[in-house]
XYZ file of C-alpha atoms in Angstrom:
300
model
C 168.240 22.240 77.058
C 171.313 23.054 75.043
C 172.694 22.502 71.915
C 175.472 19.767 71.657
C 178.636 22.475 71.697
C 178.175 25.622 72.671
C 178.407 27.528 69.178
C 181.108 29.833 69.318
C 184.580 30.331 70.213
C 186.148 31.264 73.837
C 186.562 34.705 72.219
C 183.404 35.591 70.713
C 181.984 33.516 74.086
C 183.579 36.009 76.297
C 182.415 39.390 74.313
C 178.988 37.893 74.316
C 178.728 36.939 78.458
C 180.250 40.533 78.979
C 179.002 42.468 75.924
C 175.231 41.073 75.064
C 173.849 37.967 76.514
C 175.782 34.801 76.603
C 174.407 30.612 78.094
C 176.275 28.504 79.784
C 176.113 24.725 80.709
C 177.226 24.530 84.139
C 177.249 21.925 87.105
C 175.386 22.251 90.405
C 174.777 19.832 93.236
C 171.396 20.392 94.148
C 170.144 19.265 97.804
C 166.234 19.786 98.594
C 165.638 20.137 102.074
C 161.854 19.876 102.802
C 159.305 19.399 106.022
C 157.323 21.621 108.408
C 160.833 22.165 109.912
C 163.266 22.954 107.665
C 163.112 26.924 107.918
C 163.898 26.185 111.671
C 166.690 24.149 110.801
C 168.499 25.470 108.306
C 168.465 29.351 109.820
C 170.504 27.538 112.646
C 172.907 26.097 110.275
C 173.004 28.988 106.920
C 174.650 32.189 107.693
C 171.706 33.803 105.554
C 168.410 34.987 107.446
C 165.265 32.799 105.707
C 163.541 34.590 107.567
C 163.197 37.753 104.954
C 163.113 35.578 102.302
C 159.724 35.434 100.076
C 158.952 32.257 97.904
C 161.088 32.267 94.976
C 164.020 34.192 96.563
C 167.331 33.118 96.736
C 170.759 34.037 98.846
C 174.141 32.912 98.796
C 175.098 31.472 101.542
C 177.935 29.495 104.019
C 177.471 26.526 105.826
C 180.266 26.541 108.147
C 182.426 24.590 110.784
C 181.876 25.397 114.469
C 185.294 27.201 114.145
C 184.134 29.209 111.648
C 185.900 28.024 108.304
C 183.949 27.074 105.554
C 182.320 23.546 105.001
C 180.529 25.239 101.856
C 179.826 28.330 99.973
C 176.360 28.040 97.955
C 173.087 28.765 97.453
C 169.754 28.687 99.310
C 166.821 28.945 97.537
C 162.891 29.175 99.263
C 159.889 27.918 97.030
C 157.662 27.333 100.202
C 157.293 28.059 103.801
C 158.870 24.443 104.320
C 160.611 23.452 100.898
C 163.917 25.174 100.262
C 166.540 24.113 97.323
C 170.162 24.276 97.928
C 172.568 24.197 94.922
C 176.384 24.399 95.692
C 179.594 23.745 92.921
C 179.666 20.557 91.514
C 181.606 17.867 93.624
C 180.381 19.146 96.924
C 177.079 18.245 97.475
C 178.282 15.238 99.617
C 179.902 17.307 102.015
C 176.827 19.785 102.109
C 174.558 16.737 102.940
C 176.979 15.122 105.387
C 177.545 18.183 107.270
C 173.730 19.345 107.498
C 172.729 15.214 108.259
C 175.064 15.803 111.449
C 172.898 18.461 112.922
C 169.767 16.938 111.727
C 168.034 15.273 115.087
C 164.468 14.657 115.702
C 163.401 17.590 113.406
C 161.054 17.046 110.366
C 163.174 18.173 107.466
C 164.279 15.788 105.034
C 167.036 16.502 103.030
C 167.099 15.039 98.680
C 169.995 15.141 96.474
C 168.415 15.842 93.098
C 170.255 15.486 89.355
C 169.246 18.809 88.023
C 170.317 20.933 84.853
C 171.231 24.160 85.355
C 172.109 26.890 82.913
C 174.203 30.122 83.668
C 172.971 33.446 81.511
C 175.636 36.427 81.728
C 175.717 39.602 79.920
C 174.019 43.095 79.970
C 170.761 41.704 78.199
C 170.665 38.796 81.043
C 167.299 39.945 82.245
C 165.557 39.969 78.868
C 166.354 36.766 78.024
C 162.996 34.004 78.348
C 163.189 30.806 80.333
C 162.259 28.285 82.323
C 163.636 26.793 85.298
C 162.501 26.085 88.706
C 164.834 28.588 90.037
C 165.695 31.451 88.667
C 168.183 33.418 90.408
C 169.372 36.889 90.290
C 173.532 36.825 89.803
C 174.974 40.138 90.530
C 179.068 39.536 90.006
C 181.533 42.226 90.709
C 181.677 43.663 86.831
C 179.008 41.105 85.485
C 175.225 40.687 86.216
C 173.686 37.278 84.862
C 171.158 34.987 86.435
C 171.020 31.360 87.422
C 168.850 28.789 86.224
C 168.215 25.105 87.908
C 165.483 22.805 87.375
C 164.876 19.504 86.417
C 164.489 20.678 82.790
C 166.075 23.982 81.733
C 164.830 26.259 78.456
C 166.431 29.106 77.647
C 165.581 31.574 74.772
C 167.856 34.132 72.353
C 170.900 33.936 73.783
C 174.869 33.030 72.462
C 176.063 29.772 74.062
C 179.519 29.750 75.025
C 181.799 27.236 76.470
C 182.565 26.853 79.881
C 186.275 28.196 79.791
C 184.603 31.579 78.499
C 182.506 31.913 81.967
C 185.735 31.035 83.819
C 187.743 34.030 82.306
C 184.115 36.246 83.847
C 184.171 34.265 87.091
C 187.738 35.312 87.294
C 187.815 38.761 86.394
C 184.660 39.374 88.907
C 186.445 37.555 91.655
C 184.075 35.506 92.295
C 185.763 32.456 94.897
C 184.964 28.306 93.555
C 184.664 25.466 96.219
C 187.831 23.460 95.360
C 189.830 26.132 93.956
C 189.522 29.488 96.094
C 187.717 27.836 99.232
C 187.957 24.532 101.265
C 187.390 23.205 104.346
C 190.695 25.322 105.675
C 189.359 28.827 104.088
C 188.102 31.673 106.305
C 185.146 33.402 104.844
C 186.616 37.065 105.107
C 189.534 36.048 103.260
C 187.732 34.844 99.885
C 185.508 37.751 100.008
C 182.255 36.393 100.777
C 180.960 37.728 103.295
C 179.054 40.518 102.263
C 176.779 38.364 99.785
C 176.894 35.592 102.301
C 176.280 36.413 106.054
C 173.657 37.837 107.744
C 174.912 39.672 111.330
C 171.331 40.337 112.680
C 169.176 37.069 112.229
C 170.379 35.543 115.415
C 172.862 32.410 115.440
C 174.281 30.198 113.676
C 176.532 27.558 113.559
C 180.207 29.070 113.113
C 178.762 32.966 113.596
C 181.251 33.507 116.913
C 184.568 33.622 114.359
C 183.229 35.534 111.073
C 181.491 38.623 113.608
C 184.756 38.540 115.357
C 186.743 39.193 112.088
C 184.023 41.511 110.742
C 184.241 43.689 113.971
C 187.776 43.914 113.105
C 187.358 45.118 109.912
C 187.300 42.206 108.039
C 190.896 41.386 108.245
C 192.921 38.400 107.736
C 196.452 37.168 107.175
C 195.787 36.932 103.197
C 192.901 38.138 100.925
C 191.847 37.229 97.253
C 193.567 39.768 95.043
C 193.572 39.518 91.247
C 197.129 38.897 88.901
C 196.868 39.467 85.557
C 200.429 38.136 83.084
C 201.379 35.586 80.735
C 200.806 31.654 80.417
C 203.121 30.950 83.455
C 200.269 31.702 85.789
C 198.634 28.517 86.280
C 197.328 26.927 89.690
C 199.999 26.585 92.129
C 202.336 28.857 90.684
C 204.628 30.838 93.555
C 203.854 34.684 93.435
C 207.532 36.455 95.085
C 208.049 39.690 95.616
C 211.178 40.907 97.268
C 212.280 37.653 97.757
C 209.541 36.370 99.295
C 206.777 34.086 98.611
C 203.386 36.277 98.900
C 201.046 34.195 97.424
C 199.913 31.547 95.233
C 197.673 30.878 92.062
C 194.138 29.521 92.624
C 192.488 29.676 89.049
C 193.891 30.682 86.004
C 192.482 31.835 82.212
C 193.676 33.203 78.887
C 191.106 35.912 78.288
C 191.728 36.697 74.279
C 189.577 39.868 75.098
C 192.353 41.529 77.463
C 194.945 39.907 75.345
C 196.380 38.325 78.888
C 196.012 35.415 81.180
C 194.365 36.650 84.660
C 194.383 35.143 87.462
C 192.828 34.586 91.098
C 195.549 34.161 94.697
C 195.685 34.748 97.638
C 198.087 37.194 98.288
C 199.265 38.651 102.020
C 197.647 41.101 103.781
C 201.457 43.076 103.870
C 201.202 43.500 99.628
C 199.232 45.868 98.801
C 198.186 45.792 95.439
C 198.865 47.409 92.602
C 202.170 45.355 92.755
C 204.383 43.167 90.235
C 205.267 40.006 91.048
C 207.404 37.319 90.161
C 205.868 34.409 88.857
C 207.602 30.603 89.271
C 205.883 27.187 89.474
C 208.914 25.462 89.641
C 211.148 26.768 92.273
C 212.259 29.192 89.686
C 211.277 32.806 89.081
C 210.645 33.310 85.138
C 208.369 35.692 84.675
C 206.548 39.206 85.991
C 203.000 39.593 86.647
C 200.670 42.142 88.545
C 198.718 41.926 91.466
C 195.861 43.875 91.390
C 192.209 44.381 93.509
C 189.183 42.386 92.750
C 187.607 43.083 90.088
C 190.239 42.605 87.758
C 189.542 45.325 85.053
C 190.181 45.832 81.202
């Protein structure tokens, strides 16, 4: 599928995934869920609506608590009337099939983890680029379009590959949110942004609907939202973001990007800062440097 390194630097990686056409080896957990009802069951349990969704189209999509925080952000995919594949960040499959098993009585869907590979193609001349995978999937970042590609064998075409910590400084910049870095089982969907890719408010219910319509109706607010920082080597995960004194936030993923000649950043920051703002950056208790909070996407 790919060669043994990806053949270029984190520099050159990120000009091509933002510039031409870049590849990326990337983790999924991949979950198929397959029997005469499985459309019934999962559109009680996704916040997407399968029910506008042709063979060989694929949504993001939550799978949430009853309260209405998330158990997982991913990926639904239909290849059939009855035979859907679900891919979600790597490390959380488990909870994905624990949390759909719970709600799974007397109905004929059966649900598979699969080891699949899965490629991610970023970059302007995305589209042009020739493959195969068993999905293909349209990826339309804030500031970056790409596409997806899972199967249980992968080829891509002409294309750079990069290393992973290149994608990470375009995941960042788009603000795109990560299972185990920007969301959890503690995260409110409105608050890491998304919602609008994720949740469908007219296909009926679903399982943790009552608290994201409720926020949405309300204009989406919460007590803290994803905001962008962009400084200096001192923002890493966990780092304290002050201002005036005060803690506002705190540092979810972090990457040098060589191409804006900074490190950027992803945190939640409180709904009272309203970015553009500087900050004071400390991961120790102690306040040594100044960085800027600014909206999602983080630009040039």
């Amino acid at each position: 599928m790919t060669p043994d390194a990806a053949t270029v630097d984190v520099a050159s990686g990120e000009a091509a995934l933002t510039e031409t056409v870049g590849a990326v080896e990337i983790a999924r957990d991949v979950v198929l869920a397959v029997g005469t009802d499985a459309a019934t069951f999962l559109q009680g349990q996704l916040s997407t609506d399968l029910a506008v969704m042709a063979d060989g189209d694929s949504s993001w999509t939550l799978v949430l608590q009853p309260q209405g925080k998330i158990d997982v952000h991913g990926r639904v995919t239909r290849r059939a009337a009855d035979d859907f594949v679900l891919d979600v960040d790597a490390g959380w499959g488990d909870r994905l099939l624990e949390r759909l098993s719970r709600f799974l009585l007397r109905v004929d869907c059966t649900l598979t983890p699969v080891r699949w590979q899965a490629v991610a193609l970023r970059g302007p001349a995305s589209a042009s680029v020739a493959a195969t995978a068993e999905v293909d999937a349209a990826v339309d970042w804030p500031g970056s379009v790409g596409r997806d590609l899972l199967g249980p064998e992968v080829t891509v075409g002409d294309a750079t590959w990069c290393p992973p910590e290149a994608l990470e400084i375009v995941r960042i910049a788009a603000g795109v949110a990560r299972m185990g870095s920007e969301m959890d089982d503690s995260t409110i969907p409105a608050a890491a942004g998304v919602v609008a890719g994720s949740v469908s408010f007219t296909k009926g219910c679903f399982v943790g609907q009552e608290l994201v319509a409720r926020i949405d109706s309300r204009g989406g607010n919460t007590p803290e939202r994803l905001c962008g920082v962009v400084g200096d080597e001192s923002l890493m995960p966990g780092a304290v973001l002050r201002a005036g004194g005060i803690e506002v936030g705190r540092v979810t993923s972090a990457a040098t990007s060589p191409g804006r000649g900074a490190t950027i950043a992803l945190a939640y920051i409180k709904r009272a800062v309203e970015p553009p703002v500087d900050v004071l950056v400390g991961t120790d208790g102690s306040d040594a440097a100044v960085a800027r909070v600014v909206a999602l996407p983080i630009g040039e």
